[in-house]
Amino acid sequence: MRDTITRIIEEVHRRYAGTMDGSLADYIPELTRADPNHFGIAVVTADGYRYAVGDVDVPFTIQSVSKAFTYGMALDHRGAAAVEERVGVEPSGEAFNSISLDPGTGRPRNPMINAGAIAVTGMLPDREAEPRFEHIRSTFSRFAARELTWDDEVYASESATGFRNRAIANLLRSFDILDGPTDPVVEDYFRQCSLQVTCSDLATMAATLAHGGVNPVTGDAVLTLGNVEKVLSVMATCGMYDYSGTWVYEVGLPAKSGVGGGVLGGLPGQFGIALFSPLLDEKFNSVRGVAGFRDLSREFDLHLLRAPSMSKHAIRRHYRLSDVSSRRGRPDEDLELLAEVGRKVLVLELQGDLFAASLERVIRSLASDGDGVEVVVLDLRRAGATDGSTVGLLRGLAETVAAVGQHLVVTDQARVLPSDAFAGLDVEVARTLDDAMRGCEDALLGDAGRAPAGSVRLDLAEFELVRHLGDHERARLLPRFVERSYAAGEVIVEQGADADALYLLGSGVAEVEFADPLDGSVERIADLYPGVVIGELGLLGQGRRSATVRAVTDVACFELSRFELMRLRSSDHLVYTRIIEDLLVSTAERLRRANREASLLRD
Ligand code: GLN
């Protein structure tokens, strides 16, 4: 069974494969040798995966598609200002071979028509160690993730007939847009146009532009990000010659076509797409290429100006620490305190891409939901890409938060932010959301004078369960406990085993692990600290252990076995009832809390 993406591409391919409208470019005689039946469509994703249908491996000459890439090279080599001085960025509204120069300065209107492209080629370095054309060939190869060669016959054929381009070059020379002899530049321009590519190559080249200049197949950074934006802009407004306005209107993607029959385009962050079919319309764009692109753009919703609004659900969840706690098992009295003071901590779990429109939601929600908040935790675990504005906006948010006396904690497990994003600001960066929540809980408990979790060593008499018993009851109960110690790593209760005792954790740290019986995976569910009761559920329900509890450090526990509990029931029924009641109350409170958390955390 074909995947859905391939099926959509195949459908588009089938739709136009029979269209024989248009004609082969014949002003370069060699191009008439092309097979008018050839038709290929290739899509390369921003992570380098390729979909291909039809004649995607047939070589043809790149022709004008090359102009987008040499323009990027010139921007990287000379800097934007120097390039802009010689070539404009205005659509000419005229054919690709028009002599469209600014009447005063001689500056070609844009780099996507021949005049601009020849000027651009003239700006590329021509060194003895690496002659200009070799530099172009090797850089294009990096865009394509493959060593490209050229078609000598097409080159010779164009060179033999390319008088108009020579005339353009000479005009450029007269305006000092080209320096030095024009022939070598024009010949290199012809050679650049004769580079042989396949439809697959063009899709990879487009994907490199869609992926910020980094080839998604090889990871090679071919073009700097700032210049990718410039290349794509000019492609969007001028890439299809005098069809560019209609193209943006209907297809809505930056694109570039060539008289060899190739068209490529891409949507940043999503796809690089290429179509190849040598039959051209009167504007010298591939007939099937234009029609197929129009359909693909519609099928995949690629129109630039119809970008989905990803900001709607930027905040996946928000809650206070009073309602949801970390996975640290704490004594009831600590949980009770946190159920109140936890209101001071607001947790926002973000999702999706972080850019101005999504962060605006976050900023607004902080302003309206800040009542009594002292700490704001921003969880970026599910956040996606960032753009140039993200760090600045987050820094601004940190400053606003600080200005109203709140403290900001950011968790960036997926590392979407640069490590120095908050340099110089009072922002705490935590590894995981749970770490951040634990940290906040510890701080709140510390503020209330509670000893740091894990540091205490509790005596049996200090446990809540025992504390409010009278002397007489205590004397009946305490001797039934046995003190047990476990070395770090030892199992205290084992999942699936018979629940035959409960434990009061007196000192040290233990962890709860759940092994999924279906796939055997083991998940660490919680940490347990002194003051907690372990294993009462199994004991009360007379069932089996639902999870494993293991000592993380050396642990001391007080064990009350079912046997002793039963003896207590027959000898001191009142004490027994008290204990069971207390356990029940504590369990009910935990259940209530768990229900509240579950309702807040549901998806
Ligand atoms: N080499 C061709 C020329 O200069 C490129 C034109 C094109 O692809 N539109 O005429």
Coordinates of C-alpha atoms and ligand atoms in Angstrom, one line a residue:
M1 CA 0.0 0.0 0.0
R2 CA 1.4 3.4 -1.1
D3 CA 1.7 6.1 1.5
T4 CA -0.8 9.0 1.3
I5 CA 1.8 11.5 0.2
T6 CA 3.0 9.4 -2.7
R7 CA -0.6 8.7 -3.7
I8 CA -1.3 12.5 -3.9
I9 CA 1.8 13.1 -6.0
E10 CA 0.9 10.1 -8.2
E11 CA -2.6 11.5 -8.8
V12 CA -1.2 14.9 -9.8
H13 CA 1.3 13.1 -12.1
R14 CA -1.5 11.1 -13.7
R15 CA -3.6 14.1 -14.1
Y16 CA -1.1 15.9 -16.4
A17 CA 1.0 13.1 -17.9
G18 CA -1.1 13.2 -21.0
T19 CA -1.0 17.0 -21.5
M20 CA 1.0 17.7 -24.6
D21 CA 0.4 21.4 -24.7
G22 CA 3.3 23.7 -25.1
S23 CA 6.6 23.2 -27.1
L24 CA 10.2 22.5 -26.6
A25 CA 12.6 25.5 -26.3
D26 CA 14.2 25.8 -29.7
Y27 CA 16.2 29.0 -29.5
I28 CA 18.9 26.8 -28.1
P29 CA 18.9 24.1 -30.9
E30 CA 20.2 21.3 -28.6
L31 CA 17.2 21.6 -26.3
T32 CA 14.9 20.3 -29.1
R33 CA 16.4 16.8 -28.5
A34 CA 14.5 16.6 -25.2
D35 CA 11.8 13.9 -24.9
P36 CA 8.5 15.8 -24.6
N37 CA 6.9 12.8 -22.7
H38 CA 9.2 13.1 -19.8
F39 CA 7.5 14.1 -16.6
G40 CA 8.7 13.8 -13.0
I41 CA 7.7 15.1 -9.6
A42 CA 9.9 14.9 -6.5
V43 CA 9.4 16.2 -3.0
V44 CA 12.1 16.3 -0.4
T45 CA 11.1 17.1 3.2
A46 CA 13.0 19.4 5.5
D47 CA 14.5 16.4 7.1
G48 CA 15.7 14.9 3.9
Y49 CA 13.1 12.3 3.1
R50 CA 12.3 12.0 -0.6
Y51 CA 9.1 11.2 -2.5
A52 CA 9.4 10.6 -6.2
V53 CA 7.1 9.8 -9.0
G54 CA 7.8 9.5 -12.7
D55 CA 10.9 10.5 -14.6
V56 CA 12.8 11.9 -11.6
D57 CA 16.2 10.5 -12.6
V58 CA 16.3 11.8 -16.2
P59 CA 19.1 14.3 -16.6
F60 CA 18.3 17.7 -18.2
T61 CA 20.0 21.1 -18.1
I62 CA 19.3 23.4 -15.2
Q63 CA 19.1 26.6 -17.3
S64 CA 17.5 29.5 -15.5
V65 CA 16.9 27.5 -12.3
S66 CA 20.6 28.1 -11.7
K67 CA 20.0 31.9 -11.3
A68 CA 18.5 31.5 -7.8
F69 CA 21.6 29.6 -6.6
T70 CA 24.2 31.8 -8.2
Y71 CA 22.4 34.8 -6.6
G72 CA 22.6 33.1 -3.2
M73 CA 26.3 32.5 -3.8
A74 CA 27.0 36.1 -4.8
L75 CA 25.1 37.3 -1.7
D76 CA 27.3 35.1 0.5
H77 CA 30.5 36.0 -1.3
R78 CA 30.0 39.8 -1.8
G79 CA 27.5 40.7 0.9
A80 CA 24.0 41.9 0.2
A81 CA 24.8 45.6 -0.1
A82 CA 27.4 45.0 -2.9
V83 CA 25.1 42.8 -4.8
E84 CA 22.1 45.2 -4.4
E85 CA 24.3 47.9 -5.8
R86 CA 24.5 46.1 -9.2
V87 CA 21.3 44.1 -9.4
G88 CA 17.8 45.2 -8.2
V89 CA 15.0 43.1 -6.7
E90 CA 12.0 44.5 -8.6
P91 CA 9.9 42.2 -10.8
S92 CA 10.4 43.3 -14.4
G93 CA 7.1 42.0 -15.7
E94 CA 9.0 41.2 -18.9
A95 CA 10.3 38.0 -20.5
F96 CA 13.4 36.3 -19.2
N97 CA 15.6 37.5 -22.0
S98 CA 14.4 41.1 -21.9
I99 CA 16.9 43.9 -21.8
S100 CA 15.4 45.2 -18.6
L101 CA 17.9 47.6 -17.2
D102 CA 17.3 50.7 -15.1
P103 CA 17.6 53.6 -17.7
G104 CA 19.8 55.7 -15.4
T105 CA 22.2 53.2 -13.8
G106 CA 22.0 50.2 -16.1
R107 CA 21.2 48.1 -13.1
P108 CA 19.2 44.9 -14.1
R109 CA 15.8 44.8 -12.5
N110 CA 16.3 41.5 -10.7
P111 CA 18.6 38.5 -10.7
M112 CA 16.1 36.1 -12.1
I113 CA 16.1 37.5 -15.7
N114 CA 19.1 36.9 -17.9
A115 CA 20.5 40.5 -17.5
G116 CA 20.6 40.2 -13.7
A117 CA 21.8 36.6 -13.7
I118 CA 24.8 37.5 -16.0
A119 CA 25.6 40.4 -13.7
V120 CA 25.5 38.0 -10.7
T121 CA 27.7 35.4 -12.4
G122 CA 30.2 38.2 -13.0
M123 CA 30.3 38.8 -9.3
L124 CA 31.4 35.3 -8.4
P125 CA 35.0 34.7 -7.6
D126 CA 37.2 33.4 -10.5
R127 CA 40.4 32.1 -9.0
E128 CA 43.3 30.1 -10.4
A129 CA 42.9 27.5 -7.8
E130 CA 39.2 27.3 -8.5
P131 CA 37.9 28.9 -11.7
R132 CA 34.5 30.5 -11.5
F133 CA 32.6 27.7 -13.3
E134 CA 34.2 25.0 -11.2
H135 CA 33.2 27.0 -8.1
I136 CA 29.6 27.1 -9.4
R137 CA 29.6 23.4 -10.3
S138 CA 30.9 22.3 -6.9
T139 CA 28.6 24.6 -4.9
F140 CA 25.5 23.4 -6.9
S141 CA 26.7 19.9 -6.2
R142 CA 26.5 20.7 -2.5
F143 CA 22.9 21.9 -2.9
A144 CA 22.0 18.7 -4.8
A145 CA 23.9 16.3 -2.5
R146 CA 25.6 14.8 -5.6
E147 CA 28.5 15.6 -7.9
L148 CA 26.9 17.4 -10.9
T149 CA 28.4 17.4 -14.4
W150 CA 27.4 19.5 -17.4
D151 CA 26.1 18.9 -20.9
D152 CA 28.8 20.0 -23.3
E153 CA 26.5 19.9 -26.3
V154 CA 23.9 22.1 -24.8
Y155 CA 26.6 24.5 -23.7
A156 CA 28.2 24.6 -27.2
S157 CA 24.8 25.0 -28.8
E158 CA 23.9 28.0 -26.6
S159 CA 27.3 29.5 -27.0
A160 CA 27.0 29.3 -30.8
T161 CA 23.6 31.1 -30.8
G162 CA 23.7 33.3 -27.6
F163 CA 24.1 36.7 -29.3
R164 CA 21.4 38.3 -27.3
N165 CA 23.0 37.3 -24.0
R166 CA 26.3 38.6 -25.3
A167 CA 24.6 41.9 -26.2
I168 CA 23.1 42.1 -22.7
A169 CA 26.6 41.4 -21.2
N170 CA 28.1 44.2 -23.3
L171 CA 25.4 46.6 -22.2
L172 CA 26.1 45.7 -18.6
R173 CA 29.8 46.3 -19.2
S174 CA 29.0 49.8 -20.6
F175 CA 27.2 50.6 -17.3
D176 CA 30.1 49.1 -15.3
I177 CA 27.8 46.5 -13.9
L178 CA 30.3 44.0 -15.3
D179 CA 34.0 44.7 -14.9
G180 CA 36.6 43.4 -17.4
P181 CA 36.0 41.3 -20.4
T182 CA 32.5 40.1 -20.9
D183 CA 33.1 37.0 -22.9
P184 CA 34.4 34.8 -20.0
V185 CA 31.4 35.8 -17.9
V186 CA 28.9 35.0 -20.6
E187 CA 30.6 31.6 -21.3
D188 CA 30.5 30.8 -17.6
Y189 CA 26.8 31.8 -17.5
F190 CA 26.1 29.4 -20.5
R191 CA 28.1 26.6 -18.7
Q192 CA 26.2 27.3 -15.5
C193 CA 22.9 26.9 -17.4
S194 CA 24.2 23.6 -19.0
L195 CA 24.7 21.9 -15.6
Q196 CA 22.9 18.6 -15.7
V197 CA 20.4 17.9 -12.9
T198 CA 17.5 15.5 -12.4
C199 CA 14.1 16.3 -10.9
S200 CA 15.3 14.6 -7.7
D201 CA 18.3 16.9 -7.6
L202 CA 16.2 20.0 -8.0
A203 CA 13.9 18.9 -5.2
T204 CA 17.0 18.4 -2.9
M205 CA 18.2 21.9 -4.0
A206 CA 14.8 23.3 -3.2
A207 CA 14.7 21.5 0.1
T208 CA 18.1 23.1 1.0
L209 CA 16.5 26.5 0.5
A210 CA 13.4 25.4 2.5
H211 CA 15.7 24.2 5.3
G212 CA 17.5 27.5 5.9
G213 CA 20.4 26.8 3.5
V214 CA 21.4 23.5 5.1
N215 CA 21.1 20.5 2.8
P216 CA 18.8 18.2 4.7
V217 CA 20.3 15.1 3.2
T218 CA 23.9 15.8 3.9
G219 CA 23.7 18.4 6.7
D220 CA 26.0 20.6 4.7
A221 CA 25.4 24.4 5.4
V222 CA 25.6 25.7 1.8
L223 CA 24.0 29.1 2.2
T224 CA 23.7 31.5 5.1
L225 CA 20.2 31.8 6.6
G226 CA 19.8 35.5 6.0
N227 CA 20.6 35.1 2.4
V228 CA 18.2 32.2 1.9
E229 CA 15.5 34.6 2.9
K230 CA 16.6 37.0 0.2
V231 CA 16.9 34.4 -2.5
L232 CA 13.4 33.1 -1.7
S233 CA 12.0 36.6 -1.7
V234 CA 13.3 37.2 -5.2
M235 CA 12.1 33.8 -6.3
A236 CA 8.6 34.6 -5.0
T237 CA 8.4 37.9 -6.9
C238 CA 10.5 37.2 -10.0
G239 CA 11.2 33.5 -10.3
M240 CA 8.6 32.7 -13.0
Y241 CA 9.5 35.7 -15.2
D242 CA 6.4 37.6 -16.4
Y243 CA 4.2 34.9 -14.9
S244 CA 5.4 35.7 -11.4
G245 CA 2.3 37.6 -10.2
T246 CA -0.1 34.9 -11.3
W247 CA 2.2 32.3 -9.8
V248 CA 2.2 33.8 -6.4
Y249 CA -1.6 34.3 -6.6
E250 CA -2.3 30.7 -7.6
V251 CA 0.6 28.7 -6.2
G252 CA 1.9 31.0 -3.5
L253 CA 5.5 29.6 -3.3
P254 CA 8.9 31.0 -4.1
A255 CA 9.9 29.1 -7.2
K256 CA 12.2 29.2 -10.2
S257 CA 11.9 27.7 -13.6
G258 CA 14.2 27.0 -16.5
V259 CA 13.9 26.4 -20.2
G260 CA 15.2 22.9 -19.7
G261 CA 11.7 22.1 -18.3
G262 CA 12.6 22.1 -14.6
V263 CA 10.7 24.1 -11.9
L264 CA 11.5 24.1 -8.3
G265 CA 9.9 25.7 -5.3
G266 CA 9.7 25.3 -1.6
L267 CA 8.0 26.3 1.6
P268 CA 10.4 27.1 4.4
G269 CA 10.4 24.4 7.1
Q270 CA 8.2 22.1 5.0
F271 CA 9.0 20.8 1.6
G272 CA 11.3 21.3 -1.4
I273 CA 9.4 20.4 -4.6
A274 CA 10.5 20.0 -8.2
L275 CA 8.7 19.2 -11.4
F276 CA 10.3 18.3 -14.7
S277 CA 8.6 18.3 -18.1
P278 CA 10.2 20.0 -21.1
L279 CA 7.1 21.3 -22.9
L280 CA 7.0 25.0 -22.3
D281 CA 4.3 27.6 -22.4
E282 CA 4.6 31.0 -24.1
K283 CA 6.3 32.5 -21.0
F284 CA 8.9 29.7 -21.2
N285 CA 7.7 27.9 -18.1
S286 CA 7.0 24.2 -18.1
V287 CA 3.3 23.6 -18.8
R288 CA 3.0 20.5 -16.7
G289 CA 5.3 22.0 -14.1
V290 CA 3.1 25.0 -13.6
A291 CA -0.1 22.9 -13.5
G292 CA 1.3 20.3 -11.2
F293 CA 2.7 22.8 -8.8
R294 CA -0.6 24.6 -8.6
D295 CA -2.3 21.3 -7.6
L296 CA 0.4 20.2 -5.2
S297 CA 0.2 23.6 -3.5
R298 CA -3.5 23.2 -3.1
E299 CA -3.4 19.5 -1.9
F300 CA -0.7 20.2 0.7
D301 CA -1.9 23.6 1.7
L302 CA 1.4 25.2 0.8
H303 CA 0.3 28.8 -0.1
L304 CA 2.6 31.0 1.8
L305 CA -0.2 33.4 2.8
R306 CA -2.4 30.6 4.0
A307 CA 0.1 29.5 6.7
P308 CA -1.9 27.7 9.3
S309 CA -2.2 29.7 12.5
M310 CA -0.2 27.6 14.9
S311 CA -0.6 30.1 17.7
K312 CA -4.1 29.0 18.7
H313 CA -3.0 26.3 21.1
A314 CA 0.4 27.7 22.2
I315 CA -0.5 27.0 25.8
R316 CA -1.2 23.3 26.1
R317 CA -2.0 23.4 29.8
H318 CA -1.8 25.8 32.6
Y319 CA -2.2 25.1 36.3
R320 CA -1.0 26.1 39.7
L321 CA 1.3 23.9 41.9
S322 CA -1.6 23.8 44.4
D323 CA -3.5 21.6 42.0
V324 CA -0.8 19.5 40.4
S325 CA 2.4 18.3 42.1
S326 CA 5.7 16.9 41.1
R327 CA 6.4 13.2 41.2
R328 CA 8.0 13.5 44.6
G329 CA 6.1 11.5 47.1
R330 CA 5.8 13.7 50.2
P331 CA 4.3 13.3 53.6
D332 CA 0.6 14.3 53.9
E333 CA 1.3 17.4 55.9
D334 CA 3.7 18.7 53.2
L335 CA 1.1 18.0 50.6
E336 CA -1.5 19.8 52.6
L337 CA 0.7 22.9 52.9
L338 CA 1.5 22.8 49.1
A339 CA -2.3 22.6 48.3
E340 CA -2.4 26.1 49.7
V341 CA 0.9 27.8 49.0
G342 CA 1.3 26.1 45.7
R343 CA -1.0 28.8 44.3
K344 CA 2.0 31.0 44.1
V345 CA 3.5 28.9 41.3
L346 CA 1.9 29.0 37.8
V347 CA 3.0 26.4 35.3
L348 CA 2.5 27.0 31.6
E349 CA 3.2 24.0 29.3
L350 CA 3.8 25.4 25.8
Q351 CA 3.5 23.5 22.6
G352 CA 4.1 24.2 18.9
D353 CA 6.4 26.6 17.3
L354 CA 7.5 29.6 19.3
F355 CA 7.2 32.8 17.4
A356 CA 5.7 36.2 17.8
A357 CA 2.1 35.1 17.4
S358 CA 2.3 32.2 19.7
L359 CA 4.3 33.9 22.4
E360 CA 1.9 36.8 22.4
R361 CA -0.7 34.4 23.8
V362 CA 1.7 33.5 26.6
I363 CA 2.5 37.1 27.4
R364 CA -1.2 38.0 27.5
S365 CA -2.2 35.0 29.6
L366 CA 0.6 35.9 32.2
A367 CA -0.8 39.4 32.4
S368 CA -4.4 38.2 33.1
D369 CA -3.7 35.1 35.1
G370 CA -1.0 36.4 37.4
D371 CA -3.1 36.7 40.6
G372 CA -0.9 35.8 43.6
V373 CA 1.7 34.3 41.4
E374 CA 5.3 34.5 42.6
V375 CA 6.9 32.0 40.3
V376 CA 6.2 31.3 36.6
V377 CA 7.3 28.0 35.2
L378 CA 7.4 27.9 31.4
D379 CA 7.8 24.3 30.1
L380 CA 9.2 24.2 26.6
R381 CA 9.4 20.4 26.3
R382 CA 6.8 20.3 23.6
A383 CA 7.8 23.5 21.9
G384 CA 9.0 23.3 18.3
A385 CA 11.0 25.6 16.2
T386 CA 12.0 29.1 17.2
D387 CA 12.7 32.0 14.9
G388 CA 14.8 35.1 15.1
S389 CA 12.3 36.8 17.3
T390 CA 11.8 34.1 19.9
V391 CA 14.7 34.7 22.2
G392 CA 14.1 38.4 22.2
L393 CA 10.5 38.0 23.0
L394 CA 11.2 35.5 25.8
R395 CA 13.8 37.8 27.3
G396 CA 11.2 40.6 27.2
L397 CA 8.8 38.3 28.9
A398 CA 11.4 37.5 31.6
E399 CA 11.9 41.2 32.2
T400 CA 8.2 41.8 32.5
V401 CA 7.9 38.9 34.9
A402 CA 10.8 40.3 37.0
A403 CA 9.3 43.8 37.0
V404 CA 6.2 42.6 38.8
G405 CA 8.4 40.7 41.3
Q406 CA 7.8 37.3 39.8
H407 CA 10.5 34.7 39.3
L408 CA 10.8 32.8 36.0
V409 CA 11.8 29.2 35.6
V410 CA 12.2 27.7 32.1
T411 CA 12.5 24.1 31.3
D412 CA 14.0 23.3 27.9
Q413 CA 14.4 19.6 27.7
A414 CA 14.2 19.6 23.9
R415 CA 16.8 22.4 23.8
V416 CA 14.9 24.7 21.5
L417 CA 16.7 27.7 22.9
P418 CA 20.4 28.6 22.6
S419 CA 22.2 28.0 25.9
D420 CA 22.8 31.7 26.5
A421 CA 19.2 32.8 25.7
F422 CA 18.7 34.3 29.2
A423 CA 22.3 35.5 29.8
G424 CA 22.3 38.4 32.3
L425 CA 18.8 37.8 33.4
D426 CA 17.5 36.3 36.6
V427 CA 16.0 33.2 35.0
E428 CA 16.4 29.7 36.2
V429 CA 16.7 27.0 33.6
A430 CA 15.6 23.6 34.9
R431 CA 16.2 20.3 33.0
T432 CA 12.7 18.9 33.2
L433 CA 9.3 20.1 34.2
D434 CA 9.3 17.7 37.1
D435 CA 12.7 19.0 38.3
A436 CA 11.3 22.6 38.1
M437 CA 8.1 21.6 40.0
R438 CA 10.1 19.8 42.7
G439 CA 12.4 22.7 43.1
C440 CA 9.5 25.1 43.5
E441 CA 7.8 22.8 46.1
D442 CA 11.0 22.4 48.0
A443 CA 11.4 26.2 48.1
L444 CA 7.8 26.7 49.3
L445 CA 8.2 24.1 52.0
G446 CA 11.6 25.6 53.0
D447 CA 9.9 29.0 53.3
A448 CA 7.4 27.5 55.6
G449 CA 10.2 26.1 57.8
R450 CA 9.9 22.5 56.7
A451 CA 13.1 20.5 56.7
P452 CA 14.4 19.7 53.2
A453 CA 12.9 16.5 51.9
G454 CA 15.2 13.6 52.2
S455 CA 17.4 15.1 54.9
V456 CA 15.1 14.1 57.8
R457 CA 15.4 11.0 59.8
L458 CA 12.1 10.2 61.3
D459 CA 11.4 8.1 64.4
L460 CA 8.4 5.9 64.4
A461 CA 6.8 8.1 67.0
E462 CA 7.0 11.1 64.6
F463 CA 4.8 9.6 61.9
E464 CA 1.4 11.2 61.5
L465 CA -0.1 7.7 61.7
V466 CA 1.3 7.3 65.2
R467 CA 1.6 10.9 66.4
H468 CA -2.0 11.5 67.5
L469 CA -2.4 8.2 69.3
G470 CA -2.6 8.3 73.0
D471 CA 0.1 6.8 75.2
H472 CA -1.8 3.7 75.8
E473 CA -2.6 3.1 72.1
R474 CA 1.0 3.9 71.1
A475 CA 2.3 1.3 73.6
R476 CA 0.0 -1.3 72.0
L477 CA 1.0 -0.4 68.4
L478 CA 4.7 0.4 68.3
P479 CA 6.1 -3.0 69.3
R480 CA 4.4 -4.5 66.3
F481 CA 6.6 -2.6 63.9
V482 CA 10.0 -4.0 62.9
E483 CA 12.8 -1.7 61.8
R484 CA 14.3 -2.7 58.4
S485 CA 17.1 -1.3 56.5
Y486 CA 17.7 -1.6 52.7
A487 CA 21.0 -0.8 50.9
A488 CA 20.8 1.5 47.9
G489 CA 19.4 -0.5 45.0
E490 CA 17.6 -3.1 47.1
V491 CA 13.9 -3.8 46.4
I492 CA 11.5 -3.0 49.3
V493 CA 8.3 -4.2 47.7
E494 CA 8.2 -6.0 44.3
Q495 CA 5.5 -5.5 41.6
G496 CA 3.3 -8.6 41.5
A497 CA 4.3 -9.9 44.9
D498 CA 1.8 -10.6 47.6
A499 CA 1.1 -7.5 49.7
D500 CA 1.9 -8.6 53.1
A501 CA 3.1 -5.5 54.9
L502 CA 3.1 -1.7 54.9
Y503 CA 6.2 0.4 55.5
L504 CA 6.8 3.8 56.9
L505 CA 9.8 5.4 55.3
G506 CA 12.0 6.7 58.1
S507 CA 15.1 7.9 56.2
G508 CA 16.6 7.8 52.8
V509 CA 15.0 8.0 49.3
A510 CA 13.1 5.3 47.5
E511 CA 11.7 5.2 44.0
V512 CA 8.5 3.7 42.5
E513 CA 8.9 1.8 39.3
F514 CA 6.1 0.4 37.1
A515 CA 6.9 -2.3 34.7
D516 CA 4.4 -2.5 31.9
P517 CA 3.3 -6.1 31.6
L518 CA 2.5 -5.6 27.9
D519 CA 5.8 -4.5 26.6
G520 CA 8.1 -4.9 29.6
S521 CA 9.1 -1.2 29.6
V522 CA 9.9 0.2 33.0
E523 CA 8.9 3.7 34.0
R524 CA 10.0 5.5 37.1
I525 CA 6.8 7.0 38.5
A526 CA 7.8 8.8 41.6
D527 CA 10.3 9.3 44.3
L528 CA 9.5 8.7 48.0
Y529 CA 10.8 10.7 50.9
P530 CA 10.8 10.2 54.7
G531 CA 7.3 10.5 56.2
V532 CA 5.5 8.6 53.4
V533 CA 3.6 5.3 53.9
I534 CA 4.5 2.6 51.4
G535 CA 2.4 -0.4 50.4
E536 CA -0.8 0.4 52.3
L537 CA -3.0 0.0 49.2
G538 CA -2.0 -3.6 48.5
L539 CA -2.3 -4.3 52.2
L540 CA -5.8 -2.9 52.6
G541 CA -7.0 -4.5 49.4
Q542 CA -5.2 -7.7 50.2
G543 CA -3.9 -7.8 46.7
R544 CA -0.7 -7.9 44.9
R545 CA 1.9 -5.1 44.6
S546 CA 1.0 -2.8 41.7
A547 CA 4.6 -1.4 41.4
T548 CA 8.1 -2.0 42.7
V549 CA 9.6 0.2 45.3
R550 CA 13.4 0.3 45.4
A551 CA 15.8 2.0 47.7
V552 CA 17.7 4.8 45.9
T553 CA 20.0 5.6 48.9
D554 CA 20.3 3.5 52.0
V555 CA 16.8 3.4 53.4
A556 CA 15.4 2.8 56.9
C557 CA 11.7 1.7 57.1
F558 CA 9.3 0.6 59.8
E559 CA 7.4 -2.5 58.7
L560 CA 4.0 -3.5 59.9
S561 CA 3.2 -6.9 58.6
R562 CA -0.3 -8.1 57.8
F563 CA 0.2 -10.8 60.4
E564 CA 0.8 -8.1 63.1
L565 CA -2.1 -6.0 61.8
M566 CA -4.4 -9.0 62.2
R567 CA -3.2 -9.6 65.7
L568 CA -3.8 -6.0 66.5
R569 CA -7.3 -6.3 65.2
S570 CA -8.1 -9.1 67.6
S571 CA -6.3 -7.8 70.6
D572 CA -6.8 -4.0 70.3
H573 CA -9.7 -3.4 68.1
L574 CA -9.9 0.3 68.8
V575 CA -6.3 0.9 67.9
Y576 CA -6.7 -1.1 64.8
T577 CA -9.8 0.9 63.7
R578 CA -7.9 4.2 64.3
I579 CA -5.0 3.1 62.1
I580 CA -7.3 1.9 59.3
E581 CA -9.3 5.1 59.5
D582 CA -6.2 7.2 59.3
L583 CA -4.9 5.3 56.3
L584 CA -8.3 5.6 54.7
V585 CA -8.4 9.4 55.2
S586 CA -4.9 9.8 53.8
T587 CA -5.7 7.6 50.9
A588 CA -8.9 9.4 50.1
E589 CA -7.1 12.7 50.1
R590 CA -4.5 11.4 47.7
L591 CA -7.2 10.0 45.5
R592 CA -8.9 13.4 45.5
R593 CA -5.7 15.0 44.5
A594 CA -5.0 12.5 41.8
N595 CA -8.4 13.0 40.4
R596 CA -8.0 16.8 40.3
E597 CA -4.6 16.4 38.6
A598 CA -6.0 13.9 36.1
S599 CA -8.7 16.3 35.2
L600 CA -6.3 19.2 34.8
L601 CA -3.7 17.2 32.9
R602 CA -6.1 15.4 30.5
D603 CA -5.4 16.0 26.8
Ligands
GLN1 N1 20.4 29.6 -20.7 C1 19.2 30.2 -21.0 C2 19.2 31.6 -21.5 O1 20.0 32.4 -21.1 C3 18.4 30.2 -19.7 C4 17.0 30.8 -19.9 C5 15.9 30.1 -19.1 O2 16.0 29.0 -18.6 N2 14.8 30.8 -19.0 O3 18.6 31.9 -22.5

